[in-house]
PDB file of C-alpha atoms and ligand atoms in Angstrom:
ATOM      1  CA  UNK A   1     -29.760  29.196  15.625  1.00 46.00           C
ATOM      2  CA  UNK A   2     -26.285  28.505  14.685  1.00 48.00           C
ATOM      3  CA  UNK A   3     -27.363  25.371  16.242  1.00 49.00           C
ATOM      4  CA  UNK A   4     -30.394  24.662  14.087  1.00 53.00           C
ATOM      5  CA  UNK A   5     -27.553  25.147  11.295  1.00 55.00           C
ATOM      6  CA  UNK A   6     -25.202  23.418  13.453  1.00 57.00           C
ATOM      7  CA  UNK A   7     -27.762  20.067  13.636  1.00 57.00           C
ATOM      8  CA  UNK A   8     -29.222  19.377   9.780  1.00 63.00           C
ATOM      9  CA  UNK A   9     -25.180  18.554   9.461  1.00 68.00           C
ATOM     10  CA  UNK A  10     -24.425  15.041   9.214  1.00 65.00           C
ATOM     11  CA  UNK A  11     -21.621  14.177  11.102  1.00 57.00           C
ATOM     12  CA  UNK A  12     -17.846  14.552   9.246  1.00 54.00           C
ATOM     13  CA  UNK A  13     -16.937  10.873   8.794  1.00 57.00           C
ATOM     14  CA  UNK A  14     -14.968   9.063  11.236  1.00 56.00           C
ATOM     15  CA  UNK A  15     -11.258   9.403  10.751  1.00 86.00           C
ATOM     16  CA  UNK A  16      -9.858   5.869  11.836  1.00 93.00           C
ATOM     17  CA  UNK A  17     -12.234   2.848  11.476  1.00 95.00           C
ATOM     18  CA  UNK A  18     -11.519  -0.797  11.899  1.00 96.00           C
ATOM     19  CA  UNK A  19     -12.030  -3.140   8.769  1.00 96.00           C
ATOM     20  CA  UNK A  20     -11.606  -6.265  10.479  1.00 96.00           C
ATOM     21  CA  UNK A  21      -9.402  -7.433  14.183  1.00 96.00           C
ATOM     22  CA  UNK A  22      -6.298  -5.110  14.222  1.00 97.00           C
ATOM     23  CA  UNK A  23      -6.440  -3.521  10.632  1.00 98.00           C
ATOM     24  CA  UNK A  24      -8.293  -0.124  10.993  1.00 98.00           C
ATOM     25  CA  UNK A  25      -8.536   2.242   8.139  1.00 98.00           C
ATOM     26  CA  UNK A  26      -7.057   5.954   9.144  1.00 97.00           C
ATOM     27  CA  UNK A  27      -8.826   8.445   6.224  1.00 96.00           C
ATOM     28  CA  UNK A  28      -6.541  11.328   5.433  1.00 95.00           C
ATOM     29  CA  UNK A  29      -3.923  10.075   7.745  1.00 94.00           C
ATOM     30  CA  UNK A  30      -1.120  10.789   4.424  1.00 95.00           C
ATOM     31  CA  UNK A  31      -2.875  14.377   2.974  1.00 95.00           C
ATOM     32  CA  UNK A  32      -0.946  17.272   5.134  1.00 94.00           C
ATOM     33  CA  UNK A  33       2.321  15.354   2.713  1.00 95.00           C
ATOM     34  CA  UNK A  34       0.698  13.978  -0.086  1.00 96.00           C
ATOM     35  CA  UNK A  35       2.672  16.191  -2.279  1.00 97.00           C
ATOM     36  CA  UNK A  36       5.723  16.535  -0.484  1.00 97.00           C
ATOM     37  CA  UNK A  37       5.056  12.261  -0.454  1.00 98.00           C
ATOM     38  CA  UNK A  38       4.508  12.968  -4.446  1.00 98.00           C
ATOM     39  CA  UNK A  39       7.577  14.730  -4.426  1.00 98.00           C
ATOM     40  CA  UNK A  40       9.825  11.042  -3.664  1.00 98.00           C
ATOM     41  CA  UNK A  41       7.821   9.022  -5.386  1.00 98.00           C
ATOM     42  CA  UNK A  42       8.585  11.083  -8.542  1.00 98.00           C
ATOM     43  CA  UNK A  43      12.995  10.982  -7.184  1.00 98.00           C
ATOM     44  CA  UNK A  44      12.757   7.429  -6.089  1.00 98.00           C
ATOM     45  CA  UNK A  45      11.051   6.487  -9.517  1.00 98.00           C
ATOM     46  CA  UNK A  46      13.582   8.933 -11.475  1.00 98.00           C
ATOM     47  CA  UNK A  47      16.329   6.363 -10.537  1.00 98.00           C
ATOM     48  CA  UNK A  48      14.589   2.971  -9.765  1.00 98.00           C
ATOM     49  CA  UNK A  49      12.056   3.061 -12.535  1.00 98.00           C
ATOM     50  CA  UNK A  50       8.311   1.499 -12.559  1.00 98.00           C
ATOM     51  CA  UNK A  51       8.079  -1.511 -14.702  1.00 98.00           C
ATOM     52  CA  UNK A  52       5.624  -4.753 -15.618  1.00 98.00           C
ATOM     53  CA  UNK A  53       7.517  -7.675 -13.318  1.00 98.00           C
ATOM     54  CA  UNK A  54       6.135 -10.661 -14.150  1.00 98.00           C
ATOM     55  CA  UNK A  55       4.775 -13.903 -11.695  1.00 97.00           C
ATOM     56  CA  UNK A  56       6.284 -16.944 -10.841  1.00 97.00           C
ATOM     57  CA  UNK A  57       3.875 -18.075 -13.619  1.00 97.00           C
ATOM     58  CA  UNK A  58       4.747 -16.037 -15.969  1.00 97.00           C
ATOM     59  CA  UNK A  59       2.187 -13.366 -16.694  1.00 97.00           C
ATOM     60  CA  UNK A  60       2.101  -9.992 -16.818  1.00 98.00           C
ATOM     61  CA  UNK A  61       1.003  -7.945 -13.414  1.00 98.00           C
ATOM     62  CA  UNK A  62      -1.773  -5.237 -14.637  1.00 98.00           C
ATOM     63  CA  UNK A  63       0.784  -2.539 -11.526  1.00 98.00           C
ATOM     64  CA  UNK A  64       4.229  -1.083 -11.507  1.00 98.00           C
ATOM     65  CA  UNK A  65       5.880  -1.314  -8.883  1.00 98.00           C
ATOM     66  CA  UNK A  66       9.033  -0.400  -8.005  1.00 99.00           C
ATOM     67  CA  UNK A  67      10.844   0.247  -4.424  1.00 99.00           C
ATOM     68  CA  UNK A  68      12.738   2.332  -2.003  1.00 98.00           C
ATOM     69  CA  UNK A  69      14.313   1.353   1.014  1.00 98.00           C
ATOM     70  CA  UNK A  70      17.183  -1.590   2.505  1.00 98.00           C
ATOM     71  CA  UNK A  71      14.993  -4.485   1.138  1.00 98.00           C
ATOM     72  CA  UNK A  72      12.732  -4.508  -2.509  1.00 98.00           C
ATOM     73  CA  UNK A  73      10.052  -6.590  -3.289  1.00 98.00           C
ATOM     74  CA  UNK A  74      10.437  -8.322  -6.657  1.00 98.00           C
ATOM     75  CA  UNK A  75       8.344 -11.185  -8.157  1.00 98.00           C
ATOM     76  CA  UNK A  76       9.462 -12.764 -11.469  1.00 98.00           C
ATOM     77  CA  UNK A  77       9.881 -16.226 -12.984  1.00 97.00           C
ATOM     78  CA  UNK A  78      11.265 -17.587  -9.582  1.00 97.00           C
ATOM     79  CA  UNK A  79       9.589 -16.978  -6.729  1.00 97.00           C
ATOM     80  CA  UNK A  80       9.115 -13.556  -4.960  1.00 97.00           C
ATOM     81  CA  UNK A  81      11.160 -12.062  -2.518  1.00 98.00           C
ATOM     82  CA  UNK A  82      13.114  -9.085  -1.305  1.00 98.00           C
ATOM     83  CA  UNK A  83      16.111  -8.455  -3.161  1.00 98.00           C
ATOM     84  CA  UNK A  84      19.248  -5.528  -1.966  1.00 98.00           C
ATOM     85  CA  UNK A  85      18.299  -4.420  -6.019  1.00 98.00           C
ATOM     86  CA  UNK A  86      17.059  -3.506  -8.232  1.00 98.00           C
ATOM     87  CA  UNK A  87      17.609  -6.100 -10.454  1.00 98.00           C
ATOM     88  CA  UNK A  88      16.421  -3.418 -13.770  1.00 98.00           C
ATOM     89  CA  UNK A  89      19.545  -1.860 -12.535  1.00 98.00           C
ATOM     90  CA  UNK A  90      21.617  -3.758 -11.402  1.00 98.00           C
ATOM     91  CA  UNK A  91      21.942  -0.680  -8.603  1.00 98.00           C
ATOM     92  CA  UNK A  92      20.266  -0.963  -5.020  1.00 98.00           C
ATOM     93  CA  UNK A  93      16.906   0.418  -4.589  1.00 98.00           C
ATOM     94  CA  UNK A  94      16.781   4.428  -3.313  1.00 98.00           C
ATOM     95  CA  UNK A  95      17.639   4.929   0.046  1.00 98.00           C
ATOM     96  CA  UNK A  96      13.647   4.929   2.603  1.00 98.00           C
ATOM     97  CA  UNK A  97      13.064   8.009   2.862  1.00 97.00           C
ATOM     98  CA  UNK A  98      13.018   9.532   5.814  1.00 96.00           C
ATOM     99  CA  UNK A  99       9.050  11.495   6.211  1.00 94.00           C
ATOM    100  CA  UNK A 100       8.195   7.411   4.977  1.00 97.00           C
ATOM    101  CA  UNK A 101       9.318   5.869   7.827  1.00 97.00           C
ATOM    102  CA  UNK A 102       8.107   8.670  10.551  1.00 95.00           C
ATOM    103  CA  UNK A 103       4.531   8.444   8.588  1.00 96.00           C
ATOM    104  CA  UNK A 104       5.098   4.927   8.915  1.00 97.00           C
ATOM    105  CA  UNK A 105       5.193   4.508  12.112  1.00 97.00           C
ATOM    106  CA  UNK A 106       2.766   7.198  13.683  1.00 96.00           C
ATOM    107  CA  UNK A 107       0.072   5.794  11.577  1.00 97.00           C
ATOM    108  CA  UNK A 108       1.074   2.237  11.675  1.00 97.00           C
ATOM    109  CA  UNK A 109       1.084   3.610  16.599  1.00 97.00           C
ATOM    110  CA  UNK A 110      -2.101   5.069  15.917  1.00 95.00           C
ATOM    111  CA  UNK A 111      -3.525   1.849  14.963  1.00 96.00           C
ATOM    112  CA  UNK A 112      -1.752   0.307  18.548  1.00 96.00           C
ATOM    113  CA  UNK A 113       1.613  -1.220  16.329  1.00 98.00           C
ATOM    114  CA  UNK A 114       3.725   0.545  18.481  1.00 96.00           C
ATOM    115  CA  UNK A 115       7.481   1.117  17.755  1.00 95.00           C
ATOM    116  CA  UNK A 116       7.720   0.389  14.013  1.00 98.00           C
ATOM    117  CA  UNK A 117      10.773   1.307  11.653  1.00 98.00           C
ATOM    118  CA  UNK A 118      10.112  -0.125   8.003  1.00 98.00           C
ATOM    119  CA  UNK A 119      13.107  -0.957   5.877  1.00 98.00           C
ATOM    120  CA  UNK A 120      11.531  -1.370   2.870  1.00 98.00           C
ATOM    121  CA  UNK A 121       8.792   0.021   1.019  1.00 98.00           C
ATOM    122  CA  UNK A 122       7.164  -0.787  -2.125  1.00 98.00           C
ATOM    123  CA  UNK A 123       5.250   1.213  -4.430  1.00 99.00           C
ATOM    124  CA  UNK A 124       2.640   0.362  -7.136  1.00 98.00           C
ATOM    125  CA  UNK A 125       1.669   2.067  -9.539  1.00 98.00           C
ATOM    126  CA  UNK A 126      -1.836   1.451 -10.712  1.00 99.00           C
ATOM    127  CA  UNK A 127      -3.586   2.518 -14.404  1.00 98.00           C
ATOM    128  CA  UNK A 128      -7.808   2.104 -15.033  1.00 98.00           C
ATOM    129  CA  UNK A 129      -8.481  -0.834 -15.100  1.00 98.00           C
ATOM    130  CA  UNK A 130      -5.048  -2.380 -13.614  1.00 98.00           C
ATOM    131  CA  UNK A 131      -6.059  -4.195 -10.608  1.00 98.00           C
ATOM    132  CA  UNK A 132      -4.550  -7.015  -7.464  1.00 98.00           C
ATOM    133  CA  UNK A 133      -5.778 -10.091  -7.269  1.00 97.00           C
ATOM    134  CA  UNK A 134      -6.028 -11.847  -3.791  1.00 98.00           C
ATOM    135  CA  UNK A 135      -2.943 -12.008  -1.763  1.00 97.00           C
ATOM    136  CA  UNK A 136      -1.486 -12.415   1.551  1.00 98.00           C
ATOM    137  CA  UNK A 137       1.950 -10.221   2.255  1.00 98.00           C
ATOM    138  CA  UNK A 138       4.017 -13.334   4.163  1.00 97.00           C
ATOM    139  CA  UNK A 139       7.472 -12.469   2.410  1.00 98.00           C
ATOM    140  CA  UNK A 140       8.705 -11.158   5.431  1.00 98.00           C
ATOM    141  CA  UNK A 141      10.918 -12.663   8.106  1.00 97.00           C
ATOM    142  CA  UNK A 142       9.062 -11.639  10.794  1.00 97.00           C
ATOM    143  CA  UNK A 143       5.774 -11.762  10.813  1.00 97.00           C
ATOM    144  CA  UNK A 144       4.830  -9.785  14.048  1.00 97.00           C
ATOM    145  CA  UNK A 145       4.882  -6.508  12.300  1.00 98.00           C
ATOM    146  CA  UNK A 146       2.821  -4.967  10.711  1.00 98.00           C
ATOM    147  CA  UNK A 147       2.318  -3.505   7.041  1.00 98.00           C
ATOM    148  CA  UNK A 148       1.791   0.324   6.791  1.00 98.00           C
ATOM    149  CA  UNK A 149      -0.269   1.443   2.526  1.00 98.00           C
ATOM    150  CA  UNK A 150      -0.437   4.323   2.315  1.00 98.00           C
ATOM    151  CA  UNK A 151      -3.012   5.999  -0.841  1.00 98.00           C
ATOM    152  CA  UNK A 152      -2.506   8.662  -3.908  1.00 98.00           C
ATOM    153  CA  UNK A 153      -4.718   9.690  -6.768  1.00 98.00           C
ATOM    154  CA  UNK A 154      -7.511   8.441  -8.353  1.00 98.00           C
ATOM    155  CA  UNK A 155      -9.645   6.896  -5.695  1.00 98.00           C
ATOM    156  CA  UNK A 156      -9.289   2.480  -5.284  1.00 98.00           C
ATOM    157  CA  UNK A 157     -11.773  -0.323  -3.855  1.00 98.00           C
ATOM    158  CA  UNK A 158      -9.887  -2.271  -1.869  1.00 98.00           C
ATOM    159  CA  UNK A 159     -10.352  -5.974  -0.548  1.00 98.00           C
ATOM    160  CA  UNK A 160      -9.837  -7.302   2.986  1.00 98.00           C
ATOM    161  CA  UNK A 161     -10.545 -10.614   3.143  1.00 98.00           C
ATOM    162  CA  UNK A 162      -9.421 -13.182   6.066  1.00 98.00           C
ATOM    163  CA  UNK A 163      -6.633 -15.857   6.206  1.00 98.00           C
ATOM    164  CA  UNK A 164      -8.043 -18.708   3.381  1.00 98.00           C
ATOM    165  CA  UNK A 165      -9.128 -17.205   0.314  1.00 97.00           C
ATOM    166  CA  UNK A 166     -12.886 -17.603   0.491  1.00 97.00           C
ATOM    167  CA  UNK A 167     -13.511 -16.190   3.389  1.00 98.00           C
ATOM    168  CA  UNK A 168     -15.492 -13.622   2.763  1.00 97.00           C
ATOM    169  CA  UNK A 169     -13.841  -9.361   1.850  1.00 98.00           C
ATOM    170  CA  UNK A 170     -14.927  -7.162   2.592  1.00 98.00           C
ATOM    171  CA  UNK A 171     -14.195  -4.292   0.296  1.00 98.00           C
ATOM    172  CA  UNK A 172     -12.938  -0.835   1.128  1.00 98.00           C
ATOM    173  CA  UNK A 173     -12.954   2.664  -0.610  1.00 98.00           C
ATOM    174  CA  UNK A 174      -9.177   3.961  -0.712  1.00 98.00           C
ATOM    175  CA  UNK A 175      -9.249   7.678  -1.632  1.00 98.00           C
ATOM    176  CA  UNK A 176      -6.433   9.449  -1.652  1.00 97.00           C
ATOM    177  CA  UNK A 177      -4.954  10.520   2.033  1.00 97.00           C
ATOM    178  CA  UNK A 178      -5.545   7.219   3.276  1.00 97.00           C
ATOM    179  CA  UNK A 179      -3.737   4.595   5.313  1.00 98.00           C
ATOM    180  CA  UNK A 180      -4.439   1.502   5.856  1.00 98.00           C
ATOM    181  CA  UNK A 181      -2.973  -0.862   8.738  1.00 98.00           C
ATOM    182  CA  UNK A 182      -2.469  -4.002   8.722  1.00 98.00           C
ATOM    183  CA  UNK A 183      -0.650  -6.635  12.077  1.00 98.00           C
ATOM    184  CA  UNK A 184      -1.927  -9.167  14.276  1.00 97.00           C
ATOM    185  CA  UNK A 185      -4.161 -11.275  14.074  1.00 98.00           C
ATOM    186  CA  UNK A 186      -5.563 -10.162  10.294  1.00 98.00           C
ATOM    187  CA  UNK A 187      -1.717 -10.030  10.276  1.00 98.00           C
ATOM    188  CA  UNK A 188      -1.898 -12.295   7.444  1.00 98.00           C
ATOM    189  CA  UNK A 189      -5.442 -11.553   5.777  1.00 98.00           C
ATOM    190  CA  UNK A 190      -6.164 -12.039   2.541  1.00 98.00           C
ATOM    191  CA  UNK A 191      -5.616  -8.653   0.208  1.00 98.00           C
ATOM    192  CA  UNK A 192      -6.836  -6.597  -3.036  1.00 98.00           C
ATOM    193  CA  UNK A 193      -7.417  -4.074  -4.944  1.00 98.00           C
ATOM    194  CA  UNK A 194     -10.719  -3.550  -7.603  1.00 98.00           C
ATOM    195  CA  UNK A 195     -10.314  -2.691 -11.396  1.00 98.00           C
ATOM    196  CA  UNK A 196      -9.312   0.901 -10.387  1.00 98.00           C
ATOM    197  CA  UNK A 197     -11.949   2.813 -11.917  1.00 98.00           C
ATOM    198  CA  UNK A 198     -11.448   5.820 -15.209  1.00 98.00           C
ATOM    199  CA  UNK A 199     -11.495   9.200 -13.469  1.00 98.00           C
ATOM    200  CA  UNK A 200      -8.749  11.981 -13.210  1.00 98.00           C
ATOM    201  CA  UNK A 201      -7.168  13.356 -10.212  1.00 98.00           C
ATOM    202  CA  UNK A 202      -5.657  16.903  -9.143  1.00 97.00           C
ATOM    203  CA  UNK A 203      -2.703  15.722  -9.146  1.00 97.00           C
ATOM    204  CA  UNK A 204      -2.224  12.971 -10.291  1.00 98.00           C
ATOM    205  CA  UNK A 205      -3.863  12.478 -13.051  1.00 98.00           C
ATOM    206  CA  UNK A 206      -5.982   8.940 -14.079  1.00 98.00           C
ATOM    207  CA  UNK A 207      -3.037   7.134 -12.224  1.00 98.00           C
ATOM    208  CA  UNK A 208      -3.346   5.168  -8.089  1.00 98.00           C
ATOM    209  CA  UNK A 209      -0.246   4.938  -6.366  1.00 98.00           C
ATOM    210  CA  UNK A 210       0.174   2.971  -3.169  1.00 98.00           C
ATOM    211  CA  UNK A 211       2.455   2.131  -0.452  1.00 98.00           C
ATOM    212  CA  UNK A 212       3.563  -0.069   1.516  1.00 98.00           C
ATOM    213  CA  UNK A 213       5.643   0.219   4.353  1.00 98.00           C
ATOM    214  CA  UNK A 214       6.725  -3.275   5.534  1.00 98.00           C
ATOM    215  CA  UNK A 215       9.559  -4.550   7.931  1.00 98.00           C
ATOM    216  CA  UNK A 216      11.401  -7.057   5.358  1.00 98.00           C
ATOM    217  CA  UNK A 217      14.209  -8.197   6.674  1.00 98.00           C
TER     218      UNK A 217
HETATM  219  C1  SIN B   1      -0.026  -4.098  -1.429  1.00 86.59           C
HETATM  220  O1  SIN B   1      -1.381  -5.484  -0.692  1.00 86.59           O
HETATM  221  O2  SIN B   1       0.750  -4.578  -1.678  1.00 86.59           O
HETATM  222  C2  SIN B   1      -1.212  -2.808  -2.723  1.00 86.59           C
HETATM  223  C3  SIN B   1      -2.735  -2.691  -1.889  1.00 86.59           C
HETATM  224  C4  SIN B   1      -2.945  -1.767  -2.881  1.00 86.59           C
HETATM  225  O3  SIN B   1      -2.790  -1.003  -3.237  1.00 86.59           O
HETATM  226  O4  SIN B   1      -3.725  -1.166  -1.765  1.00 86.59           O
HETATM  227 FE1  FE2 B   2      -0.191  -6.669  -0.320  1.00 86.59          FE
END
């Protein structure tokens, strides 16, 4: 009887899915630690507030950003770079919480990248309609290290393309707790986030928060 019932059920969704050469989505990977991660993000934002940075071309980004770790990613009219201090406060970025480093290292390991030790975490906050156009992460010194991206809150459609901007783009849904790791052949692949759809998340309301852990220096 149970067998018949179970046979009618769809199999559980895969937890590890290749989205490119050297790129994987780990479905729900950060879910058990989501509340702890969000509390840490709140503490970081109290010391280094979210702000809308300006691109070198003079456009204000729709995504609000802050950082933690020894290196923080910044953009202004002078360009994209990593900086030890928060330009808004003049103080060093808040330290990288141990939980962020542990989780990123474990996720990188699950994706096949051993011994990942991030020194930077860019925290992106999206509200409905906020988006991130296709770009490459190339301000890090050694591209041998992967990028680990952790998503919380409202779902997003992540675009994952190729080395060339015009390469075909795959659309990957990222839900609360999902982690994406890309490195190796995919390390410099173009990626972005489509305009966030309106919605309400039980923990984050009308927001999505994404953490990308990197080895910048
Ligand atoms: C990023 O490319 O830095 C962020 C990607 C995301 O928000 O999922
Ligand atoms: Fe990126």
